[in-house]
PDB file of C-alpha atoms in Angstrom:
ATOM      1  CA  MET A  55      24.871   4.852 -18.076  1.00 40.00           C
ATOM      2  CA  THR A  56      22.910   8.088 -18.815  1.00 39.00           C
ATOM      3  CA  GLU A  57      20.989   8.334 -22.463  1.00 41.00           C
ATOM      4  CA  SER A  58      20.337  11.747 -23.250  1.00 41.00           C
ATOM      5  CA  PRO A  59      17.589  12.845 -26.240  1.00 44.00           C
ATOM      6  CA  VAL A  60      18.649  13.422 -29.307  1.00 41.00           C
ATOM      7  CA  SER A  61      16.666  14.760 -32.607  1.00 40.00           C
ATOM      8  CA  ASP A  62      17.688  13.680 -35.766  1.00 43.00           C
ATOM      9  CA  ASP A  63      20.721  15.507 -36.095  1.00 50.00           C
ATOM     10  CA  ARG A  64      22.104  13.836 -32.688  1.00 57.00           C
ATOM     11  CA  THR A  65      22.130  17.199 -30.886  1.00 77.00           C
ATOM     12  CA  PRO A  66      20.324  17.180 -27.900  1.00 84.00           C
ATOM     13  CA  ALA A  67      16.618  18.201 -27.734  1.00 89.00           C
ATOM     14  CA  THR A  68      16.164  21.553 -25.975  1.00 93.00           C
ATOM     15  CA  VAL A  69      13.543  22.223 -23.014  1.00 94.00           C
ATOM     16  CA  ALA A  70      11.506  23.843 -25.489  1.00 95.00           C
ATOM     17  CA  GLN A  71      11.267  21.081 -27.941  1.00 95.00           C
ATOM     18  CA  LEU A  72      10.930  18.593 -24.938  1.00 96.00           C
ATOM     19  CA  GLU A  73       7.837  20.606 -23.974  1.00 97.00           C
ATOM     20  CA  GLU A  74       6.500  20.762 -27.469  1.00 97.00           C
ATOM     21  CA  GLU A  75       6.727  16.847 -27.417  1.00 97.00           C
ATOM     22  CA  GLY A  76       4.919  16.542 -24.503  1.00 97.00           C
ATOM     23  CA  ASP A  77       2.256  18.814 -25.672  1.00 97.00           C
ATOM     24  CA  ILE A  78       1.953  16.718 -28.804  1.00 98.00           C
ATOM     25  CA  ALA A  79       2.046  13.618 -26.774  1.00 98.00           C
ATOM     26  CA  ALA A  80      -0.804  14.565 -24.409  1.00 97.00           C
ATOM     27  CA  ASP A  81      -2.921  15.679 -27.587  1.00 97.00           C
ATOM     28  CA  TYR A  82      -2.741  12.254 -29.039  1.00 97.00           C
ATOM     29  CA  ILE A  83      -3.439  10.327 -25.632  1.00 96.00           C
ATOM     30  CA  GLU A  84      -5.994  12.756 -25.122  1.00 96.00           C
ATOM     31  CA  GLY A  85      -7.554  11.727 -28.435  1.00 96.00           C
ATOM     32  CA  LEU A  86      -7.336   8.271 -27.656  1.00 93.00           C
ATOM     33  CA  LEU A  87      -9.022   8.681 -24.089  1.00 92.00           C
ATOM     34  CA  ASP A  88     -11.546  10.172 -25.991  1.00 93.00           C
ATOM     35  CA  ILE A  89     -12.339   7.395 -28.423  1.00 93.00           C
ATOM     36  CA  ALA A  90     -12.386   4.777 -25.735  1.00 87.00           C
ATOM     37  CA  ASP A  91     -14.407   7.033 -23.554  1.00 88.00           C
ATOM     38  CA  ILE A  92     -12.151   7.156 -20.548  1.00 88.00           C
ATOM     39  CA  GLU A  93     -11.955  10.130 -18.174  1.00 88.00           C
ATOM     40  CA  GLY A  94      -8.508  11.055 -17.185  1.00 89.00           C
ATOM     41  CA  ASP A  95      -6.656  13.808 -16.121  1.00 93.00           C
ATOM     42  CA  LEU A  96      -2.977  14.631 -17.959  1.00 95.00           C
ATOM     43  CA  GLU A  97       0.118  15.824 -16.582  1.00 96.00           C
ATOM     44  CA  LEU A  98       3.046  17.076 -18.234  1.00 96.00           C
ATOM     45  CA  ASP A  99       6.665  17.397 -17.162  1.00 96.00           C
ATOM     46  CA  VAL A 100      10.522  17.758 -18.481  1.00 95.00           C
ATOM     47  CA  ARG A 101      12.701  15.728 -16.420  1.00 90.00           C
ATOM     48  CA  GLN A 102      16.046  14.032 -17.202  1.00 83.00           C
ATOM     49  CA  GLY A 103      16.055  15.141 -20.655  1.00 88.00           C
ATOM     50  CA  ARG A 104      12.572  13.340 -21.727  1.00 91.00           C
ATOM     51  CA  ALA A 105       9.160  14.667 -21.788  1.00 95.00           C
ATOM     52  CA  TYR A 106       7.061  13.232 -19.232  1.00 95.00           C
ATOM     53  CA  VAL A 107       2.938  12.197 -19.929  1.00 96.00           C
ATOM     54  CA  SER A 108       1.196  10.728 -16.968  1.00 95.00           C
ATOM     55  CA  VAL A 109      -2.249   9.784 -17.254  1.00 95.00           C
ATOM     56  CA  GLU A 110      -4.601   9.664 -13.921  1.00 92.00           C
ATOM     57  CA  SER A 111      -8.073   8.753 -13.291  1.00 87.00           C
ATOM     58  CA  ASP A 112     -10.821   7.586 -10.738  1.00 82.00           C
ATOM     59  CA  ASP A 113     -12.244   5.467 -13.974  1.00 75.00           C
ATOM     60  CA  ALA A 114     -11.629   2.262 -13.314  1.00 82.00           C
ATOM     61  CA  THR A 115     -11.433   1.710 -16.822  1.00 80.00           C
ATOM     62  CA  LEU A 116      -7.904   3.444 -17.103  1.00 83.00           C
ATOM     63  CA  ARG A 117      -6.543   0.403 -14.797  1.00 82.00           C
ATOM     64  CA  VAL A 118      -6.885  -1.644 -18.151  1.00 79.00           C
ATOM     65  CA  LEU A 119      -4.435   0.713 -20.043  1.00 85.00           C
ATOM     66  CA  SER A 120      -1.954   0.744 -16.977  1.00 87.00           C
ATOM     67  CA  ASP A 121      -0.920  -2.797 -17.870  1.00 85.00           C
ATOM     68  CA  PRO A 122       2.829  -2.675 -18.238  1.00 80.00           C
ATOM     69  CA  ASP A 123       2.860  -4.302 -21.808  1.00 82.00           C
ATOM     70  CA  THR A 124      -0.281  -1.810 -22.755  1.00 89.00           C
ATOM     71  CA  VAL A 125       1.761   1.179 -21.904  1.00 90.00           C
ATOM     72  CA  GLN A 126       4.921  -0.018 -23.582  1.00 87.00           C
ATOM     73  CA  ALA A 127       2.512  -0.117 -26.655  1.00 91.00           C
ATOM     74  CA  LEU A 128       0.681   3.208 -26.232  1.00 94.00           C
ATOM     75  CA  GLN A 129       3.953   5.043 -25.500  1.00 94.00           C
ATOM     76  CA  GLU A 130       5.509   3.377 -28.825  1.00 94.00           C
ATOM     77  CA  LEU A 131       2.592   5.066 -30.935  1.00 96.00           C
ATOM     78  CA  THR A 132       2.618   8.237 -28.718  1.00 97.00           C
ATOM     79  CA  ARG A 133       6.366   8.452 -29.784  1.00 96.00           C
ATOM     80  CA  LEU A 134       5.659   7.885 -33.560  1.00 97.00           C
ATOM     81  CA  ALA A 135       2.743  10.464 -33.443  1.00 97.00           C
ATOM     82  CA  VAL A 136       5.300  12.769 -31.883  1.00 97.00           C
ATOM     83  CA  GLN A 137       7.862  11.865 -34.553  1.00 96.00           C
ATOM     84  CA  SER A 138       5.439  12.343 -37.385  1.00 97.00           C
ATOM     85  CA  LYS A 139       4.589  16.057 -36.211  1.00 97.00           C
ATOM     86  CA  THR A 140       8.354  17.382 -35.271  1.00 95.00           C
ATOM     87  CA  GLY A 141      10.107  15.090 -37.785  1.00 94.00           C
ATOM     88  CA  ARG A 142      12.286  14.306 -34.695  1.00 93.00           C
ATOM     89  CA  PHE A 143      12.990  11.186 -32.995  1.00 92.00           C
ATOM     90  CA  SER A 144      11.061  11.252 -29.612  1.00 92.00           C
ATOM     91  CA  ARG A 145      11.701   9.657 -26.293  1.00 89.00           C
ATOM     92  CA  VAL A 146       8.556  10.848 -24.591  1.00 94.00           C
ATOM     93  CA  ILE A 147       7.539   8.669 -21.587  1.00 93.00           C
ATOM     94  CA  LEU A 148       4.089   7.733 -20.744  1.00 94.00           C
ATOM     95  CA  ASP A 149       2.806   6.873 -17.382  1.00 94.00           C
ATOM     96  CA  VAL A 150      -0.851   5.539 -16.932  1.00 94.00           C
ATOM     97  CA  GLY A 151      -2.211   5.061 -13.689  1.00 91.00           C
ATOM     98  CA  GLY A 152       1.046   4.933 -11.654  1.00 89.00           C
ATOM     99  CA  SER A 153       2.010   2.005 -13.883  1.00 88.00           C
ATOM    100  CA  ARG A 154       5.761   3.525 -13.902  1.00 85.00           C
ATOM    101  CA  ASP A 155       5.857   3.524 -10.265  1.00 86.00           C
ATOM    102  CA  ALA A 156       4.864  -0.259 -10.167  1.00 87.00           C
ATOM    103  CA  ARG A 157       7.258  -1.241 -13.005  1.00 88.00           C
ATOM    104  CA  GLN A 158      10.166   0.629 -10.933  1.00 90.00           C
ATOM    105  CA  VAL A 159       9.280  -1.687  -7.964  1.00 93.00           C
ATOM    106  CA  GLU A 160       9.085  -4.872 -10.106  1.00 93.00           C
ATOM    107  CA  LEU A 161      12.314  -3.908 -11.544  1.00 95.00           C
ATOM    108  CA  THR A 162      14.008  -3.348  -8.074  1.00 97.00           C
ATOM    109  CA  ALA A 163      12.790  -6.767  -6.843  1.00 97.00           C
ATOM    110  CA  LEU A 164      14.325  -8.253 -10.193  1.00 97.00           C
ATOM    111  CA  VAL A 165      17.677  -6.593  -9.575  1.00 97.00           C
ATOM    112  CA  ASP A 166      17.421  -7.764  -6.142  1.00 97.00           C
ATOM    113  CA  ARG A 167      16.998 -11.439  -7.084  1.00 97.00           C
ATOM    114  CA  ALA A 168      19.733 -11.101  -9.596  1.00 97.00           C
ATOM    115  CA  ILE A 169      22.218  -9.614  -6.950  1.00 96.00           C
ATOM    116  CA  ALA A 170      21.189 -12.657  -4.677  1.00 97.00           C
ATOM    117  CA  ARG A 171      22.317 -15.182  -7.679  1.00 97.00           C
ATOM    118  CA  LEU A 172      25.708 -12.932  -7.316  1.00 96.00           C
ATOM    119  CA  ASP A 173      25.633 -13.503  -3.629  1.00 96.00           C
ATOM    120  CA  GLU A 174      25.452 -17.290  -3.867  1.00 97.00           C
ATOM    121  CA  GLY A 175      28.711 -17.231  -6.166  1.00 96.00           C
ATOM    122  CA  ALA A 176      27.417 -16.482  -9.847  1.00 96.00           C
ATOM    123  CA  SER A 177      30.245 -14.319 -11.867  1.00 96.00           C
ATOM    124  CA  GLN A 178      27.367 -12.466 -13.331  1.00 97.00           C
ATOM    125  CA  ALA A 179      23.577 -12.182 -13.303  1.00 97.00           C
ATOM    126  CA  SER A 180      21.437 -11.944 -16.948  1.00 96.00           C
ATOM    127  CA  LEU A 181      18.048 -10.147 -16.809  1.00 97.00           C
ATOM    128  CA  PRO A 182      15.566 -10.826 -19.431  1.00 96.00           C
ATOM    129  CA  SER A 183      15.281  -8.266 -22.370  1.00 95.00           C
ATOM    130  CA  MET A 184      13.463  -4.967 -21.692  1.00 91.00           C
ATOM    131  CA  SER A 185      13.004  -1.449 -23.246  1.00 85.00           C
ATOM    132  CA  SER A 186      15.812   1.394 -23.320  1.00 83.00           C
ATOM    133  CA  TYR A 187      13.896   2.909 -20.499  1.00 82.00           C
ATOM    134  CA  GLU A 188      13.643   0.008 -18.270  1.00 90.00           C
ATOM    135  CA  ARG A 189      17.549  -0.595 -18.732  1.00 93.00           C
ATOM    136  CA  LYS A 190      18.083   2.705 -17.934  1.00 90.00           C
ATOM    137  CA  LEU A 191      16.240   2.237 -14.745  1.00 92.00           C
ATOM    138  CA  VAL A 192      17.823  -1.040 -13.838  1.00 96.00           C
ATOM    139  CA  HIS A 193      21.342   0.718 -14.575  1.00 96.00           C
ATOM    140  CA  ASP A 194      20.535   3.243 -11.921  1.00 94.00           C
ATOM    141  CA  ILE A 195      19.207   0.525  -9.303  1.00 96.00           C
ATOM    142  CA  VAL A 196      22.390  -1.551  -9.828  1.00 97.00           C
ATOM    143  CA  ALA A 197      24.682   1.528  -9.403  1.00 96.00           C
ATOM    144  CA  ASP A 198      22.628   2.658  -6.197  1.00 95.00           C
ATOM    145  CA  ARG A 199      23.741  -0.917  -5.079  1.00 95.00           C
ATOM    146  CA  GLY A 200      27.243  -0.309  -5.885  1.00 95.00           C
ATOM    147  CA  LEU A 201      27.847  -3.065  -8.407  1.00 96.00           C
ATOM    148  CA  VAL A 202      28.257  -2.900 -12.361  1.00 97.00           C
ATOM    149  CA  SER A 203      25.924  -3.292 -15.094  1.00 97.00           C
ATOM    150  CA  GLU A 204      26.072  -3.051 -19.050  1.00 97.00           C
ATOM    151  CA  SER A 205      23.717  -3.816 -21.789  1.00 96.00           C
ATOM    152  CA  TYR A 206      24.324  -6.479 -24.558  1.00 95.00           C
ATOM    153  CA  GLY A 207      22.258  -7.393 -27.812  1.00 95.00           C
ATOM    154  CA  GLU A 208      20.444  -5.697 -30.596  1.00 94.00           C
ATOM    155  CA  GLY A 209      16.854  -4.523 -30.969  1.00 89.00           C
ATOM    156  CA  ALA A 210      14.168  -6.466 -28.896  1.00 87.00           C
ATOM    157  CA  ASP A 211      16.918  -8.971 -27.721  1.00 93.00           C
ATOM    158  CA  ARG A 212      18.788  -6.059 -25.702  1.00 94.00           C
ATOM    159  CA  HIS A 213      19.233  -7.155 -21.971  1.00 95.00           C
ATOM    160  CA  THR A 214      21.233  -6.128 -19.098  1.00 97.00           C
ATOM    161  CA  VAL A 215      23.896  -7.932 -17.262  1.00 97.00           C
ATOM    162  CA  ILE A 216      25.056  -7.178 -13.734  1.00 98.00           C
ATOM    163  CA  ARG A 217      28.310  -8.091 -12.081  1.00 96.00           C
ATOM    164  CA  ARG A 218      30.491  -7.084  -9.249  1.00 94.00           C
ATOM    165  CA  ALA A 219      32.595  -3.977  -9.835  1.00 85.00           C
TER     166      ALA A 219
END
């Protein structure tokens, strides 16, 4: 299931709009890092129809910000900051200190455990609620394993169910 970025009129965001989102997000994150007196290098990218902002640093303090729940909260604040400047819904992705790669590993292990339940005879395996970005990653992992996944529920209760094709 591929989700594409949309502006308020539900047309896909252009590369220029995504680059603008990345610039606004980077400025916002840089301001937060300055307030917290944390050194960090920011890298911007546009891929898979989303703006990505990565923060890397040798500063040990950055590790505090790389906790998945903290990154998710910072990402939501950053999205709101971008939306207030552009007037468009933003799906900017924030990575702090490799937190996204670490979460990818965790999600892969979660999917593998769910597949093990299917191998033991379960007809389907439900995963816990997670963000739309994490659900997209799960859908990709599941598809790579040759299985089927669908999202169910609304808002904070939205979760993924895995089953055999």
